[in-house]
PDB file of C-alpha atoms in Angstrom:
ATOM      1  CA  UNK A  96     -31.818  -7.870  -2.575  1.00 42.00           C
ATOM      2  CA  UNK A  97     -29.464  -5.352  -1.388  1.00 45.00           C
ATOM      3  CA  UNK A  98     -31.322  -4.143   1.368  1.00 47.00           C
ATOM      4  CA  UNK A  99     -32.528  -7.532   3.039  1.00 47.00           C
ATOM      5  CA  UNK A 100     -28.779  -8.027   3.434  1.00 54.00           C
ATOM      6  CA  UNK A 101     -28.401  -5.080   4.456  1.00 57.00           C
ATOM      7  CA  UNK A 102     -30.507  -5.742   7.000  1.00 65.00           C
ATOM      8  CA  UNK A 103     -29.602  -8.990   7.742  1.00 71.00           C
ATOM      9  CA  UNK A 104     -25.855  -7.753   8.245  1.00 69.00           C
ATOM     10  CA  UNK A 105     -27.683  -5.535  10.978  1.00 72.00           C
ATOM     11  CA  UNK A 106     -29.065  -7.894  13.135  1.00 79.00           C
ATOM     12  CA  UNK A 107     -26.025 -10.977  12.836  1.00 79.00           C
ATOM     13  CA  UNK A 108     -24.122  -7.892  13.982  1.00 78.00           C
ATOM     14  CA  UNK A 109     -26.609  -7.062  16.565  1.00 81.00           C
ATOM     15  CA  UNK A 110     -26.588 -10.449  18.137  1.00 84.00           C
ATOM     16  CA  UNK A 111     -22.841 -10.438  18.203  1.00 84.00           C
ATOM     17  CA  UNK A 112     -22.201  -6.867  19.796  1.00 82.00           C
ATOM     18  CA  UNK A 113     -25.112  -8.215  22.123  1.00 86.00           C
ATOM     19  CA  UNK A 114     -23.125 -11.212  23.360  1.00 87.00           C
ATOM     20  CA  UNK A 115     -19.537  -9.513  23.343  1.00 85.00           C
ATOM     21  CA  UNK A 116     -21.554  -6.884  25.882  1.00 88.00           C
ATOM     22  CA  UNK A 117     -23.329  -9.156  28.540  1.00 89.00           C
ATOM     23  CA  UNK A 118     -19.839 -11.741  28.515  1.00 89.00           C
ATOM     24  CA  UNK A 119     -18.016  -8.695  28.931  1.00 87.00           C
ATOM     25  CA  UNK A 120     -19.722  -8.117  31.534  1.00 90.00           C
ATOM     26  CA  UNK A 121     -19.286 -10.951  33.003  1.00 91.00           C
ATOM     27  CA  UNK A 122     -15.384 -11.045  32.144  1.00 88.00           C
ATOM     28  CA  UNK A 123     -14.813  -7.849  33.808  1.00 88.00           C
ATOM     29  CA  UNK A 124     -17.077  -8.183  37.854  1.00 90.00           C
ATOM     30  CA  UNK A 125     -15.079 -11.843  37.738  1.00 89.00           C
ATOM     31  CA  UNK A 126     -11.726 -10.938  37.223  1.00 86.00           C
ATOM     32  CA  UNK A 127     -12.490  -7.327  39.512  1.00 86.00           C
ATOM     33  CA  UNK A 128     -13.782  -9.761  41.682  1.00 88.00           C
ATOM     34  CA  UNK A 129     -10.944 -12.296  41.337  1.00 85.00           C
ATOM     35  CA  UNK A 130      -7.865  -9.513  40.845  1.00 83.00           C
ATOM     36  CA  UNK A 131      -9.173  -8.098  44.806  1.00 84.00           C
ATOM     37  CA  UNK A 132      -9.428 -12.359  46.429  1.00 85.00           C
ATOM     38  CA  UNK A 133      -6.164 -13.144  44.909  1.00 81.00           C
ATOM     39  CA  UNK A 134      -3.920  -9.557  45.301  1.00 78.00           C
ATOM     40  CA  UNK A 135      -2.821 -10.374  41.339  1.00 75.00           C
ATOM     41  CA  UNK A 136      -2.918  -6.905  38.899  1.00 72.00           C
ATOM     42  CA  UNK A 137      -2.171  -9.166  36.550  1.00 68.00           C
ATOM     43  CA  UNK A 138      -6.475 -10.685  37.136  1.00 78.00           C
ATOM     44  CA  UNK A 139      -6.549  -6.325  37.556  1.00 79.00           C
ATOM     45  CA  UNK A 140      -6.194  -5.478  34.534  1.00 74.00           C
ATOM     46  CA  UNK A 141      -7.315  -8.570  32.647  1.00 74.00           C
ATOM     47  CA  UNK A 142     -11.777  -7.718  34.402  1.00 81.00           C
ATOM     48  CA  UNK A 143     -10.243  -3.854  33.107  1.00 79.00           C
ATOM     49  CA  UNK A 144      -9.756  -4.798  29.578  1.00 75.00           C
ATOM     50  CA  UNK A 145     -13.001  -6.220  29.827  1.00 81.00           C
ATOM     51  CA  UNK A 146     -15.101  -3.644  31.013  1.00 83.00           C
ATOM     52  CA  UNK A 147     -13.606  -1.871  28.756  1.00 80.00           C
ATOM     53  CA  UNK A 148     -14.359  -4.152  27.146  1.00 79.00           C
ATOM     54  CA  UNK A 149     -17.852  -4.009  27.568  1.00 85.00           C
ATOM     55  CA  UNK A 150     -18.706   0.298  26.852  1.00 82.00           C
ATOM     56  CA  UNK A 151     -17.410  -1.231  23.275  1.00 78.00           C
ATOM     57  CA  UNK A 152     -19.911  -2.885  22.910  1.00 80.00           C
ATOM     58  CA  UNK A 153     -21.992  -1.038  23.352  1.00 83.00           C
ATOM     59  CA  UNK A 154     -20.781   1.512  21.666  1.00 81.00           C
ATOM     60  CA  UNK A 155     -20.415  -0.463  18.753  1.00 79.00           C
ATOM     61  CA  UNK A 156     -23.809  -1.592  18.554  1.00 79.00           C
ATOM     62  CA  UNK A 157     -25.480   1.680  18.187  1.00 80.00           C
ATOM     63  CA  UNK A 158     -22.500   2.495  15.620  1.00 78.00           C
ATOM     64  CA  UNK A 159     -24.210  -0.432  13.989  1.00 75.00           C
ATOM     65  CA  UNK A 160     -27.906   0.572  13.896  1.00 74.00           C
ATOM     66  CA  UNK A 161     -26.735   3.476  11.461  1.00 74.00           C
ATOM     67  CA  UNK A 162     -23.564   2.779  10.056  1.00 70.00           C
ATOM     68  CA  UNK A 163     -25.141   2.480   6.173  1.00 69.00           C
ATOM     69  CA  UNK A 164     -27.532   5.260   7.348  1.00 69.00           C
ATOM     70  CA  UNK A 165     -27.513   7.694   3.619  1.00 69.00           C
ATOM     71  CA  UNK A 166     -26.232  11.744   3.418  1.00 74.00           C
ATOM     72  CA  UNK A 167     -28.874  13.903   5.868  1.00 76.00           C
ATOM     73  CA  UNK A 168     -29.372  17.078   7.587  1.00 78.00           C
ATOM     74  CA  UNK A 169     -27.392  16.385  10.483  1.00 76.00           C
ATOM     75  CA  UNK A 170     -24.307  14.415   8.478  1.00 77.00           C
ATOM     76  CA  UNK A 171     -23.914  15.234   4.757  1.00 77.00           C
ATOM     77  CA  UNK A 172     -21.690  12.636   3.560  1.00 73.00           C
ATOM     78  CA  UNK A 173     -23.061   9.696   6.035  1.00 75.00           C
ATOM     79  CA  UNK A 174     -22.401   7.518   8.862  1.00 77.00           C
ATOM     80  CA  UNK A 175     -19.888   5.088   7.376  1.00 74.00           C
ATOM     81  CA  UNK A 176     -16.839   7.567   9.405  1.00 79.00           C
ATOM     82  CA  UNK A 177     -18.500   6.243  12.458  1.00 81.00           C
ATOM     83  CA  UNK A 178     -16.945   2.926  12.684  1.00 78.00           C
ATOM     84  CA  UNK A 179     -13.593   4.557  12.108  1.00 80.00           C
ATOM     85  CA  UNK A 180     -14.138   6.966  14.208  1.00 83.00           C
ATOM     86  CA  UNK A 181     -14.906   4.228  17.209  1.00 79.00           C
ATOM     87  CA  UNK A 182     -12.225   2.285  16.371  1.00 79.00           C
ATOM     88  CA  UNK A 183      -9.912   4.032  16.465  1.00 85.00           C
ATOM     89  CA  UNK A 184     -10.773   5.775  19.713  1.00 81.00           C
ATOM     90  CA  UNK A 185     -11.203   1.483  20.813  1.00 77.00           C
ATOM     91  CA  UNK A 186      -7.681   1.395  20.656  1.00 80.00           C
ATOM     92  CA  UNK A 187      -6.538   4.807  21.711  1.00 84.00           C
ATOM     93  CA  UNK A 188      -8.597   3.162  24.847  1.00 79.00           C
ATOM     94  CA  UNK A 189      -6.323  -0.362  24.777  1.00 76.00           C
ATOM     95  CA  UNK A 190      -3.336   1.372  24.358  1.00 83.00           C
ATOM     96  CA  UNK A 191      -3.441   3.545  27.344  1.00 81.00           C
ATOM     97  CA  UNK A 192      -4.854   1.774  29.607  1.00 76.00           C
ATOM     98  CA  UNK A 193      -2.243  -0.821  28.918  1.00 79.00           C
ATOM     99  CA  UNK A 194       0.599   1.966  29.376  1.00 83.00           C
ATOM    100  CA  UNK A 195      -1.566   2.416  32.743  1.00 78.00           C
ATOM    101  CA  UNK A 196      -0.231  -1.286  33.470  1.00 76.00           C
ATOM    102  CA  UNK A 197       2.807  -0.845  32.227  1.00 83.00           C
ATOM    103  CA  UNK A 198       4.130   1.657  34.372  1.00 84.00           C
ATOM    104  CA  UNK A 199       1.754   0.273  37.338  1.00 77.00           C
ATOM    105  CA  UNK A 200       3.671  -2.672  37.188  1.00 77.00           C
ATOM    106  CA  UNK A 201       7.015  -0.979  36.726  1.00 86.00           C
ATOM    107  CA  UNK A 202       6.118   1.016  39.517  1.00 82.00           C
ATOM    108  CA  UNK A 203       5.282  -2.383  41.969  1.00 77.00           C
ATOM    109  CA  UNK A 204       8.901  -3.115  40.457  1.00 80.00           C
ATOM    110  CA  UNK A 205      11.193  -1.071  41.735  1.00 83.00           C
ATOM    111  CA  UNK A 206       9.122  -0.879  44.668  1.00 81.00           C
ATOM    112  CA  UNK A 207      10.446  -5.550  45.563  1.00 79.00           C
ATOM    113  CA  UNK A 208      13.708  -3.403  44.355  1.00 82.00           C
ATOM    114  CA  UNK A 209      14.154  -0.749  46.998  1.00 83.00           C
ATOM    115  CA  UNK A 210      13.241  -3.025  49.856  1.00 79.00           C
ATOM    116  CA  UNK A 211       9.218  -2.283  50.024  1.00 77.00           C
ATOM    117  CA  UNK A 212       7.863  -6.269  49.891  1.00 70.00           C
ATOM    118  CA  UNK A 213       4.217  -6.566  48.313  1.00 67.00           C
ATOM    119  CA  UNK A 214       1.072  -8.996  49.523  1.00 69.00           C
ATOM    120  CA  UNK A 215       1.475 -12.477  48.708  1.00 70.00           C
ATOM    121  CA  UNK A 216      -0.031 -13.706  46.301  1.00 69.00           C
ATOM    122  CA  UNK A 217      -3.535 -15.621  47.219  1.00 75.00           C
ATOM    123  CA  UNK A 218      -3.659 -18.502  44.566  1.00 72.00           C
ATOM    124  CA  UNK A 219      -7.258 -20.538  45.357  1.00 74.00           C
ATOM    125  CA  UNK A 220      -8.901 -18.209  43.633  1.00 77.00           C
ATOM    126  CA  UNK A 221      -6.873 -18.309  40.088  1.00 78.00           C
ATOM    127  CA  UNK A 222      -7.780 -21.290  39.468  1.00 77.00           C
ATOM    128  CA  UNK A 223     -11.612 -21.173  38.429  1.00 82.00           C
ATOM    129  CA  UNK A 224     -11.306 -17.192  37.590  1.00 85.00           C
ATOM    130  CA  UNK A 225      -8.372 -18.518  34.333  1.00 82.00           C
ATOM    131  CA  UNK A 226     -10.496 -21.769  33.507  1.00 83.00           C
ATOM    132  CA  UNK A 227     -13.821 -19.970  32.731  1.00 87.00           C
ATOM    133  CA  UNK A 228     -12.141 -16.736  31.861  1.00 86.00           C
ATOM    134  CA  UNK A 229     -10.889 -18.507  29.022  1.00 85.00           C
ATOM    135  CA  UNK A 230     -13.854 -20.768  28.341  1.00 88.00           C
ATOM    136  CA  UNK A 231     -16.043 -17.343  28.013  1.00 88.00           C
ATOM    137  CA  UNK A 232     -13.298 -15.781  25.313  1.00 88.00           C
ATOM    138  CA  UNK A 233     -13.069 -18.681  23.056  1.00 88.00           C
ATOM    139  CA  UNK A 234     -16.728 -18.862  22.866  1.00 90.00           C
ATOM    140  CA  UNK A 235     -17.072 -15.208  22.325  1.00 88.00           C
ATOM    141  CA  UNK A 236     -13.979 -14.592  19.336  1.00 90.00           C
ATOM    142  CA  UNK A 237     -15.480 -18.207  17.568  1.00 89.00           C
ATOM    143  CA  UNK A 238     -19.005 -16.113  17.722  1.00 87.00           C
ATOM    144  CA  UNK A 239     -17.362 -13.018  17.197  1.00 86.00           C
ATOM    145  CA  UNK A 240     -15.211 -14.266  14.223  1.00 87.00           C
ATOM    146  CA  UNK A 241     -18.025 -16.585  12.188  1.00 88.00           C
ATOM    147  CA  UNK A 242     -20.450 -13.686  12.630  1.00 87.00           C
ATOM    148  CA  UNK A 243     -17.935 -11.369  10.653  1.00 84.00           C
ATOM    149  CA  UNK A 244     -17.463 -14.169   8.091  1.00 85.00           C
ATOM    150  CA  UNK A 245     -21.256 -14.276   7.285  1.00 84.00           C
ATOM    151  CA  UNK A 246     -21.441 -10.468   6.874  1.00 78.00           C
ATOM    152  CA  UNK A 247     -18.620 -11.257   3.798  1.00 78.00           C
ATOM    153  CA  UNK A 248     -15.121  -9.540   6.145  1.00 75.00           C
ATOM    154  CA  UNK A 249     -17.009  -6.341   6.624  1.00 70.00           C
ATOM    155  CA  UNK A 250     -17.460  -5.393   9.171  1.00 73.00           C
ATOM    156  CA  UNK A 251     -14.526  -3.580  11.050  1.00 70.00           C
ATOM    157  CA  UNK A 252     -16.227  -3.481  14.835  1.00 75.00           C
ATOM    158  CA  UNK A 253     -16.676  -8.018  14.555  1.00 80.00           C
ATOM    159  CA  UNK A 254     -13.640  -8.063  13.493  1.00 79.00           C
ATOM    160  CA  UNK A 255     -12.444  -5.522  16.377  1.00 74.00           C
ATOM    161  CA  UNK A 256     -13.737  -7.282  18.483  1.00 78.00           C
ATOM    162  CA  UNK A 257     -12.699 -10.820  17.822  1.00 83.00           C
ATOM    163  CA  UNK A 258      -9.344  -9.517  17.717  1.00 77.00           C
ATOM    164  CA  UNK A 259     -10.130  -8.324  20.659  1.00 75.00           C
ATOM    165  CA  UNK A 260     -11.900 -11.780  22.806  1.00 81.00           C
ATOM    166  CA  UNK A 261      -8.598 -13.726  21.014  1.00 81.00           C
ATOM    167  CA  UNK A 262      -6.224 -11.335  22.616  1.00 75.00           C
ATOM    168  CA  UNK A 263      -7.939 -11.774  26.051  1.00 75.00           C
ATOM    169  CA  UNK A 264      -8.185 -15.051  25.747  1.00 78.00           C
ATOM    170  CA  UNK A 265      -4.213 -15.510  25.260  1.00 74.00           C
ATOM    171  CA  UNK A 266      -3.536 -13.118  28.029  1.00 69.00           C
ATOM    172  CA  UNK A 267      -5.941 -15.041  30.205  1.00 73.00           C
ATOM    173  CA  UNK A 268      -4.100 -18.451  29.151  1.00 74.00           C
ATOM    174  CA  UNK A 269      -0.501 -16.523  28.931  1.00 69.00           C
ATOM    175  CA  UNK A 270      -1.226 -15.029  32.961  1.00 68.00           C
ATOM    176  CA  UNK A 271      -2.359 -18.531  34.390  1.00 73.00           C
ATOM    177  CA  UNK A 272       0.900 -19.886  32.454  1.00 70.00           C
ATOM    178  CA  UNK A 273       3.023 -18.124  34.267  1.00 67.00           C
ATOM    179  CA  UNK A 274       1.394 -17.334  37.899  1.00 69.00           C
ATOM    180  CA  UNK A 275       1.237 -21.590  37.278  1.00 73.00           C
ATOM    181  CA  UNK A 276       4.802 -21.364  37.338  1.00 69.00           C
ATOM    182  CA  UNK A 277       5.164 -18.688  40.351  1.00 68.00           C
ATOM    183  CA  UNK A 278       3.510 -20.912  42.746  1.00 72.00           C
ATOM    184  CA  UNK A 279       5.170 -24.266  41.795  1.00 75.00           C
ATOM    185  CA  UNK A 280       8.900 -22.232  41.450  1.00 67.00           C
ATOM    186  CA  UNK A 281       8.097 -20.210  44.427  1.00 66.00           C
ATOM    187  CA  UNK A 282      10.754 -22.019  46.455  1.00 72.00           C
ATOM    188  CA  UNK A 283      13.092 -23.193  43.412  1.00 72.00           C
ATOM    189  CA  UNK A 284      14.347 -21.267  40.897  1.00 71.00           C
ATOM    190  CA  UNK A 285      11.217 -17.806  40.819  1.00 66.00           C
ATOM    191  CA  UNK A 286      12.389 -17.668  44.419  1.00 72.00           C
ATOM    192  CA  UNK A 287      13.800 -14.243  43.839  1.00 76.00           C
ATOM    193  CA  UNK A 288      10.256 -12.792  41.419  1.00 71.00           C
ATOM    194  CA  UNK A 289       8.265 -14.995  43.506  1.00 68.00           C
ATOM    195  CA  UNK A 290       6.548 -11.590  45.505  1.00 70.00           C
ATOM    196  CA  UNK A 291       6.494  -9.914  42.278  1.00 71.00           C
ATOM    197  CA  UNK A 292       5.770 -12.063  39.920  1.00 70.00           C
ATOM    198  CA  UNK A 293       2.091 -11.362  38.433  1.00 67.00           C
ATOM    199  CA  UNK A 294       3.367  -7.716  37.806  1.00 73.00           C
ATOM    200  CA  UNK A 295       5.950  -8.891  35.813  1.00 77.00           C
ATOM    201  CA  UNK A 296       3.783 -11.062  33.662  1.00 75.00           C
ATOM    202  CA  UNK A 297       1.750  -8.288  33.144  1.00 72.00           C
ATOM    203  CA  UNK A 298       4.463  -5.807  31.968  1.00 80.00           C
ATOM    204  CA  UNK A 299       5.815  -8.540  29.572  1.00 79.00           C
ATOM    205  CA  UNK A 300       1.221  -9.320  28.140  1.00 75.00           C
ATOM    206  CA  UNK A 301       1.659  -5.223  27.772  1.00 79.00           C
ATOM    207  CA  UNK A 302       4.777  -5.088  25.679  1.00 81.00           C
ATOM    208  CA  UNK A 303       3.545  -8.496  23.720  1.00 76.00           C
ATOM    209  CA  UNK A 304      -0.089  -6.288  23.418  1.00 75.00           C
ATOM    210  CA  UNK A 305       1.456  -2.394  22.559  1.00 83.00           C
ATOM    211  CA  UNK A 306       2.285  -2.928  18.888  1.00 81.00           C
ATOM    212  CA  UNK A 307      -0.721  -4.824  18.241  1.00 77.00           C
ATOM    213  CA  UNK A 308      -3.099  -1.541  19.213  1.00 78.00           C
ATOM    214  CA  UNK A 309      -0.554   0.825  17.436  1.00 86.00           C
ATOM    215  CA  UNK A 310      -1.587  -0.765  14.412  1.00 84.00           C
ATOM    216  CA  UNK A 311      -4.743  -0.744  15.131  1.00 80.00           C
ATOM    217  CA  UNK A 312      -5.017   3.387  16.240  1.00 86.00           C
ATOM    218  CA  UNK A 313      -2.271   3.740  12.881  1.00 87.00           C
ATOM    219  CA  UNK A 314      -4.675   2.058  10.846  1.00 84.00           C
ATOM    220  CA  UNK A 315      -8.142   4.239  12.205  1.00 84.00           C
ATOM    221  CA  UNK A 316      -6.296   7.462  11.607  1.00 86.00           C
ATOM    222  CA  UNK A 317      -5.387   6.998   8.763  1.00 87.00           C
ATOM    223  CA  UNK A 318      -8.271   6.335   7.836  1.00 84.00           C
ATOM    224  CA  UNK A 319     -10.725   9.208   8.961  1.00 85.00           C
ATOM    225  CA  UNK A 320      -7.095  11.419   8.195  1.00 84.00           C
ATOM    226  CA  UNK A 321      -8.329  10.844   4.763  1.00 85.00           C
ATOM    227  CA  UNK A 322      -5.231   8.040   3.439  1.00 87.00           C
ATOM    228  CA  UNK A 323      -5.294   5.983   0.461  1.00 90.00           C
ATOM    229  CA  UNK A 324      -6.008   2.630   0.307  1.00 89.00           C
ATOM    230  CA  UNK A 325      -3.741  -0.934   0.143  1.00 90.00           C
ATOM    231  CA  UNK A 326      -2.447  -0.709  -2.706  1.00 91.00           C
ATOM    232  CA  UNK A 327      -4.710  -4.100  -3.754  1.00 92.00           C
ATOM    233  CA  UNK A 328      -7.709  -1.857  -3.352  1.00 92.00           C
ATOM    234  CA  UNK A 329      -7.063   0.676  -5.695  1.00 93.00           C
ATOM    235  CA  UNK A 330      -5.756  -2.406  -8.049  1.00 93.00           C
ATOM    236  CA  UNK A 331      -9.200  -3.388  -8.066  1.00 93.00           C
ATOM    237  CA  UNK A 332     -10.780  -0.361  -8.318  1.00 93.00           C
ATOM    238  CA  UNK A 333      -9.269  -0.246 -11.249  1.00 93.00           C
ATOM    239  CA  UNK A 334      -9.924  -2.957 -12.507  1.00 94.00           C
ATOM    240  CA  UNK A 335     -13.538  -2.219 -12.124  1.00 94.00           C
ATOM    241  CA  UNK A 336     -13.634   1.274 -14.477  1.00 94.00           C
ATOM    242  CA  UNK A 337     -11.755  -0.250 -16.922  1.00 93.00           C
ATOM    243  CA  UNK A 338     -14.799  -1.433 -19.183  1.00 93.00           C
ATOM    244  CA  UNK A 339     -16.997   1.531 -18.784  1.00 94.00           C
ATOM    245  CA  UNK A 340     -14.333   3.849 -19.212  1.00 94.00           C
ATOM    246  CA  UNK A 341     -13.446   1.790 -22.457  1.00 93.00           C
ATOM    247  CA  UNK A 342     -16.438   1.645 -23.615  1.00 93.00           C
ATOM    248  CA  UNK A 343     -17.161   5.364 -22.938  1.00 93.00           C
ATOM    249  CA  UNK A 344     -14.395   7.248 -24.781  1.00 91.00           C
ATOM    250  CA  UNK A 345     -12.405   9.565 -23.208  1.00 92.00           C
ATOM    251  CA  UNK A 346      -9.321   9.226 -20.975  1.00 93.00           C
ATOM    252  CA  UNK A 347      -8.672   8.951 -17.596  1.00 93.00           C
ATOM    253  CA  UNK A 348      -6.643  10.964 -16.217  1.00 93.00           C
ATOM    254  CA  UNK A 349      -5.925  10.091 -12.019  1.00 94.00           C
ATOM    255  CA  UNK A 350      -7.471   7.618 -10.074  1.00 94.00           C
ATOM    256  CA  UNK A 351      -7.547   8.139  -5.399  1.00 94.00           C
ATOM    257  CA  UNK A 352      -9.085   5.921  -3.233  1.00 94.00           C
ATOM    258  CA  UNK A 353     -10.215   5.855   0.530  1.00 92.00           C
ATOM    259  CA  UNK A 354     -11.492   3.789   2.880  1.00 89.00           C
ATOM    260  CA  UNK A 355     -13.982   4.949   5.994  1.00 84.00           C
ATOM    261  CA  UNK A 356     -15.124   2.383   7.913  1.00 79.00           C
ATOM    262  CA  UNK A 357     -16.579  -0.895   5.215  1.00 76.00           C
ATOM    263  CA  UNK A 358     -17.067   1.971   2.515  1.00 84.00           C
ATOM    264  CA  UNK A 359     -14.950   2.872   0.210  1.00 90.00           C
ATOM    265  CA  UNK A 360     -14.509   6.599  -2.108  1.00 91.00           C
ATOM    266  CA  UNK A 361     -12.837   5.661  -5.001  1.00 94.00           C
ATOM    267  CA  UNK A 362     -12.266   9.595  -7.001  1.00 94.00           C
ATOM    268  CA  UNK A 363     -11.854   9.171 -10.273  1.00 95.00           C
ATOM    269  CA  UNK A 364     -10.771  12.309 -12.986  1.00 96.00           C
ATOM    270  CA  UNK A 365     -11.915  12.102 -16.216  1.00 95.00           C
ATOM    271  CA  UNK A 366     -10.917  13.259 -19.381  1.00 95.00           C
ATOM    272  CA  UNK A 367     -14.567  11.988 -21.553  1.00 94.00           C
ATOM    273  CA  UNK A 368     -13.104  14.304 -24.939  1.00 91.00           C
ATOM    274  CA  UNK A 369     -16.596  15.643 -25.766  1.00 91.00           C
ATOM    275  CA  UNK A 370     -19.153  17.102 -24.979  1.00 92.00           C
ATOM    276  CA  UNK A 371     -21.342  15.536 -22.116  1.00 92.00           C
ATOM    277  CA  UNK A 372     -24.612  16.415 -21.195  1.00 94.00           C
ATOM    278  CA  UNK A 373     -25.589  16.573 -17.187  1.00 94.00           C
ATOM    279  CA  UNK A 374     -27.620  12.771 -17.834  1.00 95.00           C
ATOM    280  CA  UNK A 375     -24.998  11.486 -19.251  1.00 94.00           C
ATOM    281  CA  UNK A 376     -22.822  12.054 -16.719  1.00 95.00           C
ATOM    282  CA  UNK A 377     -24.668  10.556 -13.925  1.00 95.00           C
ATOM    283  CA  UNK A 378     -25.218   7.972 -16.280  1.00 95.00           C
ATOM    284  CA  UNK A 379     -21.496   6.659 -16.404  1.00 95.00           C
ATOM    285  CA  UNK A 380     -21.885   7.327 -12.942  1.00 96.00           C
ATOM    286  CA  UNK A 381     -24.369   5.196 -11.408  1.00 96.00           C
ATOM    287  CA  UNK A 382     -22.317   2.400 -14.222  1.00 95.00           C
ATOM    288  CA  UNK A 383     -18.991   3.219 -12.584  1.00 95.00           C
ATOM    289  CA  UNK A 384     -20.556   2.856  -9.306  1.00 95.00           C
ATOM    290  CA  UNK A 385     -22.356  -0.726 -10.152  1.00 94.00           C
ATOM    291  CA  UNK A 386     -18.488  -1.846 -11.888  1.00 94.00           C
ATOM    292  CA  UNK A 387     -16.404  -0.519  -8.322  1.00 94.00           C
ATOM    293  CA  UNK A 388     -18.988  -2.524  -6.050  1.00 92.00           C
ATOM    294  CA  UNK A 389     -18.302  -6.051  -7.797  1.00 90.00           C
ATOM    295  CA  UNK A 390     -14.805  -6.412  -6.577  1.00 89.00           C
ATOM    296  CA  UNK A 391     -15.007  -4.016  -3.220  1.00 89.00           C
ATOM    297  CA  UNK A 392     -18.663  -3.673  -1.760  1.00 82.00           C
ATOM    298  CA  UNK A 393     -19.887  -0.504   0.041  1.00 78.00           C
ATOM    299  CA  UNK A 394     -17.803   1.234  -2.995  1.00 88.00           C
ATOM    300  CA  UNK A 395     -19.578   5.213  -3.995  1.00 90.00           C
ATOM    301  CA  UNK A 396     -17.377   6.706  -7.256  1.00 93.00           C
ATOM    302  CA  UNK A 397     -16.868  11.025  -7.740  1.00 93.00           C
ATOM    303  CA  UNK A 398     -17.072  11.067 -11.065  1.00 95.00           C
ATOM    304  CA  UNK A 399     -15.092  14.547 -11.479  1.00 94.00           C
ATOM    305  CA  UNK A 400     -14.667  15.862 -14.892  1.00 94.00           C
ATOM    306  CA  UNK A 401     -11.798  17.375 -16.199  1.00 93.00           C
ATOM    307  CA  UNK A 402      -8.749  17.649 -17.292  1.00 91.00           C
ATOM    308  CA  UNK A 403      -5.956  17.391 -14.934  1.00 89.00           C
ATOM    309  CA  UNK A 404      -5.708  14.713 -12.636  1.00 90.00           C
ATOM    310  CA  UNK A 405      -5.626  15.292  -8.826  1.00 87.00           C
ATOM    311  CA  UNK A 406      -3.903  18.804  -8.536  1.00 85.00           C
ATOM    312  CA  UNK A 407      -3.555  21.422 -10.027  1.00 83.00           C
ATOM    313  CA  UNK A 408      -0.870  22.075 -12.653  1.00 83.00           C
ATOM    314  CA  UNK A 409       1.976  24.659 -11.548  1.00 79.00           C
ATOM    315  CA  UNK A 410       0.923  27.247 -14.497  1.00 79.00           C
ATOM    316  CA  UNK A 411      -2.867  27.100 -13.102  1.00 78.00           C
ATOM    317  CA  UNK A 412      -3.152  27.005  -9.711  1.00 72.00           C
ATOM    318  CA  UNK A 413      -3.905  30.217  -8.101  1.00 69.00           C
ATOM    319  CA  UNK A 414      -2.376  29.409  -4.854  1.00 66.00           C
TER     320      UNK A 414
END
């Protein structure tokens, strides 16, 4: 049953990412063409976001196919880290694009203030672009979001893709509203900023986006660095192991929980207070894995038989 569920998850995830690939490729082409026709940096930036989205969906699809593969000679700890690597570098690439867009927008505003007049905006292609892209973003967000829910909310790839589609849609809507306001009031209150209105909108949208991508980057980097999982995960793991420890009669010295992609590693430092055979240790370890997976899907348990917690006492530490 677990294998069937895993295969179904991969199938749904692969289908959702396939839709993301072609949707982002369409939006990237539309954004680049509309950006050139309208002389709008805001639309051009929107197209570049979508181009990164196409590449990330292509890579995410490949990662999804082997994410649950077990340890082998090439990867003795399995392939779970690939999802965290993907999330980290996707966020980093988006941060790089945001910083590039901010720099370019500031340069355009500076040049305008220095007396250089930019090319006027052509508003004709914008209406079709904003209507079409907004609809595509809404479809992609819905597809990713409901697939993420159907797969048990475990896929960081789908969660990030849904978030990216939603934010891309918000950027498109905000850029459309801002450029529409500039068009309506270009001879009135917004006349002073109308020539660089799209650069101002890009700057505001990028400042709005940067915090979200920094959080995603820090979260992925923390997983790769082996940082402790969130307190609620640690509490869930501790509760799930109480029964096995109580029945065995030993003492829990320490416990750590780390998250890597959609998997959890629970490390248990355990003193059985009696001699145990290798068979007994294996049985206890398997019982702990079974119990841990009832509350943390994809969890694995590393059982260490020891008298000490995760750090050696100073009196015993040879280093």
